[in-house]
PDB file of C-alpha atoms in Angstrom:
ATOM      1  CA  MET A1021       9.367  -8.071  -7.654  1.00 79.00           C
ATOM      2  CA  THR A1022      12.472  -9.989  -6.728  1.00 80.00           C
ATOM      3  CA  PRO A1023      14.851  -8.831  -3.975  1.00 80.00           C
ATOM      4  CA  ASP A1024      17.431  -7.912  -6.644  1.00 84.00           C
ATOM      5  CA  GLU A1025      14.889  -5.777  -8.525  1.00 87.00           C
ATOM      6  CA  VAL A1026      13.951  -4.037  -5.285  1.00 87.00           C
ATOM      7  CA  GLN A1027      17.598  -3.305  -4.451  1.00 86.00           C
ATOM      8  CA  ARG A1028      18.204  -1.854  -7.938  1.00 88.00           C
ATOM      9  CA  THR A1029      14.983   0.187  -7.881  1.00 87.00           C
ATOM     10  CA  LEU A1030      15.570   1.640  -4.424  1.00 89.00           C
ATOM     11  CA  ALA A1031      19.372   1.993  -4.563  1.00 88.00           C
ATOM     12  CA  ASP A1032      19.385   5.775  -5.063  1.00 88.00           C
ATOM     13  CA  ALA A1033      15.761   6.529  -4.225  1.00 90.00           C
ATOM     14  CA  GLU A1034      14.519   8.700  -1.389  1.00 93.00           C
ATOM     15  CA  LEU A1035      12.758   6.425   1.104  1.00 93.00           C
ATOM     16  CA  VAL A1036      10.206   7.211   3.796  1.00 92.00           C
ATOM     17  CA  PRO A1037       8.799   4.975   6.545  1.00 91.00           C
ATOM     18  CA  CYS A1038       5.181   3.912   6.068  1.00 90.00           C
ATOM     19  CA  ALA A1039       4.942   1.693   9.159  1.00 90.00           C
ATOM     20  CA  GLU A1040       6.857   0.725  12.288  1.00 89.00           C
ATOM     21  CA  VAL A1041       5.975  -2.815  13.366  1.00 88.00           C
ATOM     22  CA  SER A1042       7.422  -6.116  14.560  1.00 88.00           C
ATOM     23  CA  LEU A1043       9.803  -7.957  12.250  1.00 89.00           C
ATOM     24  CA  ALA A1044       7.212 -10.594  11.292  1.00 92.00           C
ATOM     25  CA  ASP A1045       4.630  -7.925  10.445  1.00 92.00           C
ATOM     26  CA  ALA A1046       7.190  -5.880   8.509  1.00 93.00           C
ATOM     27  CA  ARG A1047       8.174  -8.903   6.416  1.00 93.00           C
ATOM     28  CA  ARG A1048       4.503  -9.726   5.684  1.00 94.00           C
ATOM     29  CA  MET A1049       3.838  -6.116   4.733  1.00 94.00           C
ATOM     30  CA  VAL A1050       6.848  -5.941   2.400  1.00 93.00           C
ATOM     31  CA  GLU A1051       5.877  -9.272   0.816  1.00 93.00           C
ATOM     32  CA  GLY A1052       2.381  -7.908   0.097  1.00 93.00           C
ATOM     33  CA  PHE A1053       3.809  -4.713  -1.365  1.00 94.00           C
ATOM     34  CA  LEU A1054       6.219  -6.642  -3.596  1.00 93.00           C
ATOM     35  CA  ASP A1055       3.359  -8.851  -4.817  1.00 92.00           C
ATOM     36  CA  ALA A1056       1.653  -5.606  -5.907  1.00 92.00           C
ATOM     37  CA  ASP A1057       4.870  -4.360  -7.582  1.00 91.00           C
ATOM     38  CA  VAL A1058       5.488  -1.684  -4.950  1.00 93.00           C
ATOM     39  CA  PRO A1059       9.184  -1.751  -4.000  1.00 94.00           C
ATOM     40  CA  ALA A1060       9.695  -1.778  -0.232  1.00 94.00           C
ATOM     41  CA  LEU A1061      12.365  -2.671   2.321  1.00 93.00           C
ATOM     42  CA  VAL A1062      12.495  -3.653   5.983  1.00 92.00           C
ATOM     43  CA  HIS A1063      14.764  -1.348   7.964  1.00 89.00           C
ATOM     44  CA  ARG A1064      15.787  -1.740  11.607  1.00 82.00           C
ATOM     45  CA  GLU A1065      14.846   1.302  13.622  1.00 73.00           C
ATOM     46  CA  ALA A1066      16.585   0.762  16.935  1.00 62.00           C
ATOM     47  CA  CYS A1067      14.921   1.877  20.136  1.00 64.00           C
ATOM     48  CA  GLY A1068      17.397   3.010  22.772  1.00 59.00           C
ATOM     49  CA  LYS A1069      15.057   2.469  25.728  1.00 71.00           C
ATOM     50  CA  VAL A1070      15.583  -0.449  28.076  1.00 76.00           C
ATOM     51  CA  GLY A1071      12.809  -3.020  27.755  1.00 78.00           C
ATOM     52  CA  CYS A1072      11.576  -1.685  24.411  1.00 76.00           C
ATOM     53  CA  SER A1073      10.600  -4.425  21.993  1.00 79.00           C
ATOM     54  CA  PRO A1074      12.438  -4.305  18.664  1.00 81.00           C
ATOM     55  CA  LYS A1075      10.641  -2.353  15.952  1.00 85.00           C
ATOM     56  CA  PHE A1076      11.294  -2.330  12.254  1.00 90.00           C
ATOM     57  CA  GLN A1077      10.329   0.253   9.669  1.00 91.00           C
ATOM     58  CA  VAL A1078       8.884  -0.523   6.262  1.00 93.00           C
ATOM     59  CA  LEU A1079      10.431   1.928   3.799  1.00 93.00           C
ATOM     60  CA  VAL A1080       8.890   2.977   0.470  1.00 94.00           C
ATOM     61  CA  ARG A1081       9.341   5.774  -2.049  1.00 93.00           C
ATOM     62  CA  PRO A1082       7.180   8.868  -1.413  1.00 93.00           C
ATOM     63  CA  GLU A1083       5.598   8.525  -4.861  1.00 93.00           C
ATOM     64  CA  ASP A1084       4.359   5.039  -3.900  1.00 93.00           C
ATOM     65  CA  GLY A1085       2.425   6.474  -0.943  1.00 90.00           C
ATOM     66  CA  PRO A1086      -1.037   6.406  -2.585  1.00 91.00           C
ATOM     67  CA  ARG A1087      -0.578   2.760  -3.664  1.00 92.00           C
ATOM     68  CA  VAL A1088       0.643   1.848  -0.163  1.00 93.00           C
ATOM     69  CA  VAL A1089      -2.421   3.470   1.384  1.00 91.00           C
ATOM     70  CA  ALA A1090      -4.715   1.590  -1.009  1.00 90.00           C
ATOM     71  CA  LEU A1091      -2.973  -1.727  -0.257  1.00 91.00           C
ATOM     72  CA  LEU A1092      -3.162  -1.176   3.505  1.00 91.00           C
ATOM     73  CA  GLN A1093      -6.836  -0.251   3.266  1.00 89.00           C
ATOM     74  CA  GLN A1094      -7.533  -3.303   1.114  1.00 88.00           C
ATOM     75  CA  GLY A1095      -5.777  -5.539   3.664  1.00 87.00           C
ATOM     76  CA  TRP A1096      -7.730  -3.981   6.522  1.00 85.00           C
ATOM     77  CA  LEU A1097     -11.006  -4.402   4.667  1.00 85.00           C
ATOM     78  CA  GLU A1098     -10.251  -8.067   3.945  1.00 85.00           C
ATOM     79  CA  SER A1099      -9.475  -8.706   7.622  1.00 85.00           C
ATOM     80  CA  VAL A1100     -12.697  -6.962   8.715  1.00 82.00           C
ATOM     81  CA  ARG A1101     -14.709  -9.095   6.295  1.00 82.00           C
ATOM     82  CA  ARG A1102     -12.911 -12.265   7.446  1.00 84.00           C
ATOM     83  CA  GLU A1103     -13.859 -11.492  11.028  1.00 84.00           C
ATOM     84  CA  GLY A1104     -17.488 -11.015  10.017  1.00 80.00           C
ATOM     85  CA  LEU A1105     -17.576  -7.403  11.202  1.00 77.00           C
ATOM     86  CA  VAL A1106     -19.233  -6.132   8.022  1.00 68.00           C
ATOM     87  CA  PRO A1107     -22.960  -6.869   7.672  1.00 63.00           C
ATOM     88  CA  GLU A1108     -23.776  -8.844   4.530  1.00 64.00           C
ATOM     89  CA  GLY A1109     -24.399  -6.579   1.566  1.00 62.00           C
ATOM     90  CA  ALA A1110     -22.765  -3.588   3.258  1.00 58.00           C
ATOM     91  CA  ALA A1111     -19.461  -2.199   2.124  1.00 58.00           C
ATOM     92  CA  PRO A1112     -17.343  -0.076   4.452  1.00 57.00           C
ATOM     93  CA  ARG A1113     -16.144   3.200   2.954  1.00 55.00           C
ATOM     94  CA  LEU A1114     -12.461   3.508   2.319  1.00 56.00           C
ATOM     95  CA  VAL A1115     -10.680   6.806   2.725  1.00 52.00           C
ATOM     96  CA  SER A1116      -9.803   8.200  -0.678  1.00 53.00           C
ATOM     97  CA  THR A1117      -6.261   9.439  -1.227  1.00 49.00           C
ATOM     98  CA  ALA A1118      -7.154  10.913  -4.614  1.00 49.00           C
ATOM     99  CA  PRO A1119      -8.662  14.290  -5.402  1.00 46.00           C
ATOM    100  CA  ALA A1120     -12.451  14.544  -5.567  1.00 44.00           C
ATOM    101  CA  GLU A1121     -14.074  12.666  -8.431  1.00 46.00           C
ATOM    102  CA  ALA A1122     -14.187  14.341 -11.793  1.00 43.00           C
ATOM    103  CA  THR A1123     -17.421  15.604 -13.275  1.00 40.00           C
ATOM    104  CA  GLU A1124     -18.690  14.348 -16.632  1.00 42.00           C
ATOM    105  CA  GLU A1125     -17.214  17.390 -18.405  1.00 46.00           C
ATOM    106  CA  GLU A1126     -13.754  16.684 -16.953  1.00 56.00           C
ATOM    107  CA  GLY A1127     -13.633  13.031 -18.031  1.00 70.00           C
ATOM    108  CA  GLU A1128     -12.833   9.931 -15.977  1.00 78.00           C
ATOM    109  CA  PRO A1129     -12.550  10.026 -12.159  1.00 79.00           C
ATOM    110  CA  PRO A1130      -9.011   9.505 -10.828  1.00 80.00           C
ATOM    111  CA  CYS A1131      -7.875   6.121  -9.502  1.00 79.00           C
ATOM    112  CA  PRO A1132      -7.778   6.124  -5.680  1.00 75.00           C
ATOM    113  CA  ALA A1133      -4.390   4.352  -5.702  1.00 70.00           C
ATOM    114  CA  CYS A1134      -2.349   6.185  -8.321  1.00 72.00           C
ATOM    115  CA  GLY A1135      -4.474   9.168  -9.390  1.00 75.00           C
ATOM    116  CA  THR A1136      -4.612   8.227 -13.078  1.00 80.00           C
ATOM    117  CA  ALA A1137      -7.759   9.594 -14.735  1.00 84.00           C
ATOM    118  CA  ALA A1138      -8.276   7.172 -17.623  1.00 87.00           C
ATOM    119  CA  PRO A1139     -10.900   4.647 -18.722  1.00 89.00           C
ATOM    120  CA  LEU A1140     -10.841   1.324 -16.841  1.00 88.00           C
ATOM    121  CA  VAL A1141      -9.479  -1.795 -18.523  1.00 88.00           C
ATOM    122  CA  ALA A1142     -11.529  -4.873 -17.592  1.00 87.00           C
ATOM    123  CA  GLY A1143     -12.706  -3.030 -14.480  1.00 84.00           C
ATOM    124  CA  ALA A1144      -9.184  -2.098 -13.363  1.00 84.00           C
ATOM    125  CA  CYS A1145      -7.070   1.059 -13.459  1.00 84.00           C
ATOM    126  CA  SER A1146      -5.185   1.181 -16.756  1.00 84.00           C
ATOM    127  CA  ASP A1147      -2.033   2.435 -14.973  1.00 80.00           C
ATOM    128  CA  CYS A1148      -1.624   0.573 -11.682  1.00 76.00           C
ATOM    129  CA  GLY A1149      -4.064  -2.313 -12.157  1.00 77.00           C
ATOM    130  CA  LEU A1150      -6.168  -1.668  -9.027  1.00 79.00           C
ATOM    131  CA  GLN A1151      -9.464  -3.530  -9.480  1.00 78.00           C
ATOM    132  CA  LEU A1152     -12.242  -0.944  -9.214  1.00 78.00           C
ATOM    133  CA  GLU A1153     -15.321  -2.792 -10.536  1.00 73.00           C
TER     134      GLU A1153
END
């Protein structure tokens, strides 16, 4: 998403903070969200205490919460693997933000990012594109 698309998308939207971090971290986080087509903004949340380092909030729409959680978990998992903290062949469990998996009678299990219960397309969610296989 371009900055203009983000401004248009979020102009009248309700926004909630998903993180409060340094400016550099907030910019990196927003860049990652935009790469995944999740509109987000950096907002200055001033601290009135003397000696407090500046903090910035990353704002997103409430309905983008599940995708944000999935992206943050994916980023954490990649950093853990980069650091070599995951034994080879082992996969850490991610916290699911979706309801419990569906049974065979109910159809497809929901996507952990967006909740869509539909067949995968090339191993990815047909709605949000999260790679699941």
